[in-house]
Amino acid sequence: MIGRDTSNLSNVDREAALEAENARLRRALDEAVQRVADGTPLAIVEYEREIAECRAALALEQERSAKLEQSLVTLTAQSTLLAANEARYRLAVESARDYAIFTIDLAGRITGWNTGAENLLGWSEEEAIGRPVNVIFTADDNREAMAEAEMRLAVIEGRADDNRWHLRKDGKRFWANGLMMPMRAGLRAFSRS
């Protein structure tokens, strides 16, 4: 094939490369037509072959360009839909201002924190992210490794309920009903409310 290999480029880079290749092929075609028009008799057959090759290569590049454009349209639509879904779910979680909803990873570190968690527990999202979930458990519960026990139970049974004292950032205790559930996408995190 005439041109360069575009298989390792991004869609935008591929599209630019295809447009450049299309322009190069058009120039080559124009030059070949001009040479034929100049009338060098021995070269006419060679020019006709070159013209045919250029037209075939141009058609192939245009087909690839069309496929890339369709892929780009599809990816853009999927990205837009994904962003809309994420915004809707984020709005639902953030609207639960009276409920602490947060996620933790398998190591027990907080990875997500809603406004309700901030209202009930006192830590801002920035302060909470990365902290061990044990910060909301009392000293007695931490000695008994209750957070770890809840995580194991959530994995085994699909949920772990608790009704116990919890701690706010200021150290004050409050009674709360909690529920921990594994997030099923590969069990990389837990959701706790």
PDB file of C-alpha atoms in Angstrom:
ATOM      1  CA  MET A   1       0.000   0.000   0.000  1.00  0.00           C
ATOM      2  CA  ILE A   2       1.089   3.546  -0.661  1.00  0.00           C
ATOM      3  CA  GLY A   3       1.366   5.738   2.453  1.00  0.00           C
ATOM      4  CA  ARG A   4       2.209   5.202   6.074  1.00  0.00           C
ATOM      5  CA  ASP A   5       0.957   2.774   8.736  1.00  0.00           C
ATOM      6  CA  THR A   6      -1.667   4.464  10.943  1.00  0.00           C
ATOM      7  CA  SER A   7      -2.512   1.492  13.229  1.00  0.00           C
ATOM      8  CA  ASN A   8      -0.718   2.870  16.324  1.00  0.00           C
ATOM      9  CA  LEU A   9      -2.203   6.363  16.235  1.00  0.00           C
ATOM     10  CA  SER A  10      -5.152   7.815  18.146  1.00  0.00           C
ATOM     11  CA  ASN A  11      -8.418   8.429  16.268  1.00  0.00           C
ATOM     12  CA  VAL A  12      -7.663  12.147  15.912  1.00  0.00           C
ATOM     13  CA  ASP A  13      -4.097  11.444  14.751  1.00  0.00           C
ATOM     14  CA  ARG A  14      -5.352   8.753  12.353  1.00  0.00           C
ATOM     15  CA  GLU A  15      -7.908  11.119  10.894  1.00  0.00           C
ATOM     16  CA  ALA A  16      -5.238  13.795  10.367  1.00  0.00           C
ATOM     17  CA  ALA A  17      -2.886  11.217   8.827  1.00  0.00           C
ATOM     18  CA  LEU A  18      -5.651   9.987   6.526  1.00  0.00           C
ATOM     19  CA  GLU A  19      -6.460  13.520   5.427  1.00  0.00           C
ATOM     20  CA  ALA A  20      -2.774  14.138   4.693  1.00  0.00           C
ATOM     21  CA  GLU A  21      -2.558  10.870   2.768  1.00  0.00           C
ATOM     22  CA  ASN A  22      -5.709  11.797   0.813  1.00  0.00           C
ATOM     23  CA  ALA A  23      -4.146  15.141  -0.121  1.00  0.00           C
ATOM     24  CA  ARG A  24      -0.896  13.423  -1.173  1.00  0.00           C
ATOM     25  CA  LEU A  25      -2.798  10.956  -3.338  1.00  0.00           C
ATOM     26  CA  ARG A  26      -4.817  13.724  -4.956  1.00  0.00           C
ATOM     27  CA  ARG A  27      -1.584  15.576  -5.800  1.00  0.00           C
ATOM     28  CA  ALA A  28      -0.069  12.405  -7.241  1.00  0.00           C
ATOM     29  CA  LEU A  29      -3.200  11.846  -9.297  1.00  0.00           C
ATOM     30  CA  ASP A  30      -3.147  15.432 -10.557  1.00  0.00           C
ATOM     31  CA  GLU A  31       0.538  15.105 -11.472  1.00  0.00           C
ATOM     32  CA  ALA A  32      -0.094  11.856 -13.310  1.00  0.00           C
ATOM     33  CA  VAL A  33      -2.979  13.384 -15.241  1.00  0.00           C
ATOM     34  CA  GLN A  34      -0.775  16.365 -16.120  1.00  0.00           C
ATOM     35  CA  ARG A  35       2.001  14.068 -17.380  1.00  0.00           C
ATOM     36  CA  VAL A  36      -0.510  12.225 -19.560  1.00  0.00           C
ATOM     37  CA  ALA A  37      -1.837  15.540 -20.849  1.00  0.00           C
ATOM     38  CA  ASP A  38       1.742  16.527 -21.761  1.00  0.00           C
ATOM     39  CA  GLY A  39       1.612  13.582 -24.157  1.00  0.00           C
ATOM     40  CA  THR A  40       4.736  11.533 -23.648  1.00  0.00           C
ATOM     41  CA  PRO A  41       3.575   8.435 -25.631  1.00  0.00           C
ATOM     42  CA  LEU A  42       5.796   5.760 -24.014  1.00  0.00           C
ATOM     43  CA  ALA A  43       4.759   6.830 -20.519  1.00  0.00           C
ATOM     44  CA  ILE A  44       0.989   6.793 -21.121  1.00  0.00           C
ATOM     45  CA  VAL A  45       0.549   3.153 -20.062  1.00  0.00           C
ATOM     46  CA  GLU A  46       2.690   3.724 -16.954  1.00  0.00           C
ATOM     47  CA  TYR A  47       0.738   6.877 -16.097  1.00  0.00           C
ATOM     48  CA  GLU A  48      -2.585   5.091 -16.498  1.00  0.00           C
ATOM     49  CA  ARG A  49      -1.373   2.346 -14.139  1.00  0.00           C
ATOM     50  CA  GLU A  50      -0.160   4.971 -11.645  1.00  0.00           C
ATOM     51  CA  ILE A  51      -3.499   6.794 -11.893  1.00  0.00           C
ATOM     52  CA  ALA A  52      -5.399   3.556 -11.245  1.00  0.00           C
ATOM     53  CA  GLU A  53      -3.195   2.746  -8.214  1.00  0.00           C
ATOM     54  CA  CYS A  54      -3.656   6.249  -6.843  1.00  0.00           C
ATOM     55  CA  ARG A  55      -7.423   6.084  -7.286  1.00  0.00           C
ATOM     56  CA  ALA A  56      -7.554   2.707  -5.540  1.00  0.00           C
ATOM     57  CA  ALA A  57      -5.377   3.944  -2.671  1.00  0.00           C
ATOM     58  CA  LEU A  58      -7.464   7.112  -2.380  1.00  0.00           C
ATOM     59  CA  ALA A  59     -10.694   5.076  -2.245  1.00  0.00           C
ATOM     60  CA  LEU A  60      -9.207   2.862   0.471  1.00  0.00           C
ATOM     61  CA  GLU A  61      -8.100   5.869   2.526  1.00  0.00           C
ATOM     62  CA  GLN A  62     -11.526   7.494   2.142  1.00  0.00           C
ATOM     63  CA  GLU A  63     -13.172   4.274   3.340  1.00  0.00           C
ATOM     64  CA  ARG A  64     -10.867   4.168   6.376  1.00  0.00           C
ATOM     65  CA  SER A  65     -11.568   7.825   7.067  1.00  0.00           C
ATOM     66  CA  ALA A  66     -15.319   7.185   6.947  1.00  0.00           C
ATOM     67  CA  LYS A  67     -14.967   4.265   9.371  1.00  0.00           C
ATOM     68  CA  LEU A  68     -12.902   6.406  11.745  1.00  0.00           C
ATOM     69  CA  GLU A  69     -15.474   9.188  11.588  1.00  0.00           C
ATOM     70  CA  GLN A  70     -18.245   6.677  12.424  1.00  0.00           C
ATOM     71  CA  SER A  71     -16.181   5.312  15.335  1.00  0.00           C
ATOM     72  CA  LEU A  72     -15.640   8.842  16.595  1.00  0.00           C
ATOM     73  CA  VAL A  73     -19.384   9.568  16.415  1.00  0.00           C
ATOM     74  CA  THR A  74     -20.153   6.345  18.295  1.00  0.00           C
ATOM     75  CA  LEU A  75     -17.523   7.010  20.981  1.00  0.00           C
ATOM     76  CA  THR A  76     -18.724  10.589  21.415  1.00  0.00           C
ATOM     77  CA  ALA A  77     -22.319   9.410  21.868  1.00  0.00           C
ATOM     78  CA  GLN A  78     -21.247   6.753  24.387  1.00  0.00           C
ATOM     79  CA  SER A  79     -19.141   9.277  26.285  1.00  0.00           C
ATOM     80  CA  THR A  80     -22.039  11.725  26.431  1.00  0.00           C
ATOM     81  CA  LEU A  81     -24.401   9.030  27.715  1.00  0.00           C
ATOM     82  CA  LEU A  82     -21.861   7.886  30.307  1.00  0.00           C
ATOM     83  CA  ALA A  83     -21.346  11.462  31.532  1.00  0.00           C
ATOM     84  CA  ALA A  84     -25.114  11.977  31.827  1.00  0.00           C
ATOM     85  CA  ASN A  85     -25.508   8.732  33.797  1.00  0.00           C
ATOM     86  CA  GLU A  86     -22.621   9.625  36.086  1.00  0.00           C
ATOM     87  CA  ALA A  87     -24.077  13.081  36.723  1.00  0.00           C
ATOM     88  CA  ARG A  88     -27.491  11.574  37.533  1.00  0.00           C
ATOM     89  CA  TYR A  89     -26.023   9.047  39.996  1.00  0.00           C
ATOM     90  CA  ARG A  90     -23.794  11.673  41.582  1.00  0.00           C
ATOM     91  CA  LEU A  91     -26.827  13.950  42.008  1.00  0.00           C
ATOM     92  CA  ALA A  92     -28.789  11.121  43.653  1.00  0.00           C
ATOM     93  CA  VAL A  93     -25.968  10.379  46.122  1.00  0.00           C
ATOM     94  CA  GLU A  94     -25.277  14.045  46.864  1.00  0.00           C
ATOM     95  CA  SER A  95     -29.008  14.719  47.386  1.00  0.00           C
ATOM     96  CA  ALA A  96     -29.061  12.225  50.272  1.00  0.00           C
ATOM     97  CA  ARG A  97     -27.950  14.928  52.697  1.00  0.00           C
ATOM     98  CA  ASP A  98     -29.255  13.099  55.781  1.00  0.00           C
ATOM     99  CA  TYR A  99     -27.513   9.814  54.934  1.00  0.00           C
ATOM    100  CA  ALA A 100     -23.806   9.125  55.081  1.00  0.00           C
ATOM    101  CA  ILE A 101     -22.982   7.281  51.872  1.00  0.00           C
ATOM    102  CA  PHE A 102     -19.357   6.520  51.228  1.00  0.00           C
ATOM    103  CA  THR A 103     -17.130   3.923  49.617  1.00  0.00           C
ATOM    104  CA  ILE A 104     -14.043   2.186  50.911  1.00  0.00           C
ATOM    105  CA  ASP A 105     -11.475   0.045  49.129  1.00  0.00           C
ATOM    106  CA  LEU A 106     -10.523  -3.490  50.141  1.00  0.00           C
ATOM    107  CA  ALA A 107      -7.824  -2.091  52.426  1.00  0.00           C
ATOM    108  CA  GLY A 108     -10.516  -0.227  54.383  1.00  0.00           C
ATOM    109  CA  ARG A 109      -9.555   3.270  53.134  1.00  0.00           C
ATOM    110  CA  ILE A 110     -12.275   5.764  52.284  1.00  0.00           C
ATOM    111  CA  THR A 111     -12.501   6.385  48.522  1.00  0.00           C
ATOM    112  CA  GLY A 112     -15.786   8.297  48.210  1.00  0.00           C
ATOM    113  CA  TRP A 113     -17.709  10.583  50.588  1.00  0.00           C
ATOM    114  CA  ASN A 114     -21.050  12.298  50.032  1.00  0.00           C
ATOM    115  CA  THR A 115     -22.452  15.507  51.517  1.00  0.00           C
ATOM    116  CA  GLY A 116     -24.551  13.455  53.949  1.00  0.00           C
ATOM    117  CA  ALA A 117     -21.390  11.827  55.327  1.00  0.00           C
ATOM    118  CA  GLU A 118     -19.880  15.265  55.794  1.00  0.00           C
ATOM    119  CA  ASN A 119     -23.042  16.493  57.563  1.00  0.00           C
ATOM    120  CA  LEU A 120     -23.308  13.487  59.898  1.00  0.00           C
ATOM    121  CA  LEU A 121     -19.654  12.686  60.548  1.00  0.00           C
ATOM    122  CA  GLY A 122     -17.982  16.100  60.286  1.00  0.00           C
ATOM    123  CA  TRP A 123     -15.095  15.395  57.889  1.00  0.00           C
ATOM    124  CA  SER A 124     -15.103  17.114  54.520  1.00  0.00           C
ATOM    125  CA  GLU A 125     -14.656  14.916  51.466  1.00  0.00           C
ATOM    126  CA  GLU A 126     -11.055  16.125  51.130  1.00  0.00           C
ATOM    127  CA  GLU A 127     -10.330  15.197  54.755  1.00  0.00           C
ATOM    128  CA  ALA A 128     -12.063  11.819  54.564  1.00  0.00           C
ATOM    129  CA  ILE A 129     -10.650  10.437  51.305  1.00  0.00           C
ATOM    130  CA  GLY A 130      -7.718   8.156  52.053  1.00  0.00           C
ATOM    131  CA  ARG A 131      -8.474   7.805  55.776  1.00  0.00           C
ATOM    132  CA  PRO A 132      -9.135   4.360  57.228  1.00  0.00           C
ATOM    133  CA  VAL A 133     -12.835   3.699  57.788  1.00  0.00           C
ATOM    134  CA  ASN A 134     -11.938   2.895  61.403  1.00  0.00           C
ATOM    135  CA  VAL A 135     -12.062   6.638  62.205  1.00  0.00           C
ATOM    136  CA  ILE A 136     -15.860   6.392  62.499  1.00  0.00           C
ATOM    137  CA  PHE A 137     -15.703   3.387  64.846  1.00  0.00           C
ATOM    138  CA  THR A 138     -15.339   3.649  68.621  1.00  0.00           C
ATOM    139  CA  ALA A 139     -12.158   2.525  70.352  1.00  0.00           C
ATOM    140  CA  ASP A 140     -13.933  -0.618  71.623  1.00  0.00           C
ATOM    141  CA  ASP A 141     -15.117  -1.515  68.111  1.00  0.00           C
ATOM    142  CA  ASN A 142     -11.624  -0.907  66.730  1.00  0.00           C
ATOM    143  CA  ARG A 143     -10.110  -3.240  69.360  1.00  0.00           C
ATOM    144  CA  GLU A 144     -12.602  -5.885  68.239  1.00  0.00           C
ATOM    145  CA  ALA A 145     -11.805  -5.165  64.523  1.00  0.00           C
ATOM    146  CA  MET A 146     -15.461  -4.513  63.749  1.00  0.00           C
ATOM    147  CA  ALA A 147     -14.747  -2.730  60.448  1.00  0.00           C
ATOM    148  CA  GLU A 148     -12.765  -5.712  59.182  1.00  0.00           C
ATOM    149  CA  ALA A 149     -15.442  -8.134  60.415  1.00  0.00           C
ATOM    150  CA  GLU A 150     -18.117  -6.126  58.586  1.00  0.00           C
ATOM    151  CA  MET A 151     -16.050  -6.161  55.392  1.00  0.00           C
ATOM    152  CA  ARG A 152     -15.682  -9.976  55.567  1.00  0.00           C
ATOM    153  CA  LEU A 153     -19.384 -10.433  56.272  1.00  0.00           C
ATOM    154  CA  ALA A 154     -20.313  -8.112  53.393  1.00  0.00           C
ATOM    155  CA  VAL A 155     -18.229 -10.201  50.990  1.00  0.00           C
ATOM    156  CA  ILE A 156     -19.593 -13.520  52.255  1.00  0.00           C
ATOM    157  CA  GLU A 157     -23.262 -12.592  52.680  1.00  0.00           C
ATOM    158  CA  GLY A 158     -23.591  -9.616  50.353  1.00  0.00           C
ATOM    159  CA  ARG A 159     -24.213  -7.156  53.188  1.00  0.00           C
ATOM    160  CA  ALA A 160     -23.287  -6.397  56.768  1.00  0.00           C
ATOM    161  CA  ASP A 161     -25.728  -4.532  59.008  1.00  0.00           C
ATOM    162  CA  ASP A 162     -24.677  -2.710  62.127  1.00  0.00           C
ATOM    163  CA  ASN A 163     -26.474  -0.831  64.875  1.00  0.00           C
ATOM    164  CA  ARG A 164     -23.882   0.765  67.112  1.00  0.00           C
ATOM    165  CA  TRP A 165     -22.188   3.871  68.346  1.00  0.00           C
ATOM    166  CA  HIS A 166     -20.085   5.725  65.799  1.00  0.00           C
ATOM    167  CA  LEU A 167     -17.695   8.677  66.106  1.00  0.00           C
ATOM    168  CA  ARG A 168     -17.854  12.125  64.581  1.00  0.00           C
ATOM    169  CA  LYS A 169     -14.767  14.145  63.706  1.00  0.00           C
ATOM    170  CA  ASP A 170     -15.119  16.099  66.961  1.00  0.00           C
ATOM    171  CA  GLY A 171     -14.985  12.804  68.923  1.00  0.00           C
ATOM    172  CA  LYS A 172     -18.663  12.818  69.904  1.00  0.00           C
ATOM    173  CA  ARG A 173     -20.460   9.516  69.714  1.00  0.00           C
ATOM    174  CA  PHE A 174     -23.821   8.985  68.047  1.00  0.00           C
ATOM    175  CA  TRP A 175     -26.003   5.932  67.514  1.00  0.00           C
ATOM    176  CA  ALA A 176     -26.533   4.898  63.912  1.00  0.00           C
ATOM    177  CA  ASN A 177     -27.816   2.057  61.797  1.00  0.00           C
ATOM    178  CA  GLY A 178     -25.329   1.195  59.079  1.00  0.00           C
ATOM    179  CA  LEU A 179     -25.138  -1.116  56.116  1.00  0.00           C
ATOM    180  CA  MET A 180     -22.027  -2.204  54.229  1.00  0.00           C
ATOM    181  CA  MET A 181     -22.322  -3.835  50.812  1.00  0.00           C
ATOM    182  CA  PRO A 182     -19.647  -4.896  48.352  1.00  0.00           C
ATOM    183  CA  MET A 183     -19.664  -3.078  45.037  1.00  0.00           C
ATOM    184  CA  ARG A 184     -19.872  -6.011  42.637  1.00  0.00           C
ATOM    185  CA  ALA A 185     -17.625  -4.713  39.812  1.00  0.00           C
ATOM    186  CA  GLY A 186     -14.741  -6.997  40.729  1.00  0.00           C
ATOM    187  CA  LEU A 187     -15.122  -6.452  44.506  1.00  0.00           C
ATOM    188  CA  ARG A 188     -12.625  -3.605  44.567  1.00  0.00           C
ATOM    189  CA  ALA A 189     -14.634  -1.493  46.972  1.00  0.00           C
ATOM    190  CA  PHE A 190     -17.435  -1.409  49.513  1.00  0.00           C
ATOM    191  CA  SER A 191     -20.308   0.982  49.887  1.00  0.00           C
ATOM    192  CA  ARG A 192     -21.336   1.931  53.382  1.00  0.00           C
ATOM    193  CA  SER A 193     -24.266   3.999  54.506  1.00  0.00           C
TER     194      SER A 193
END
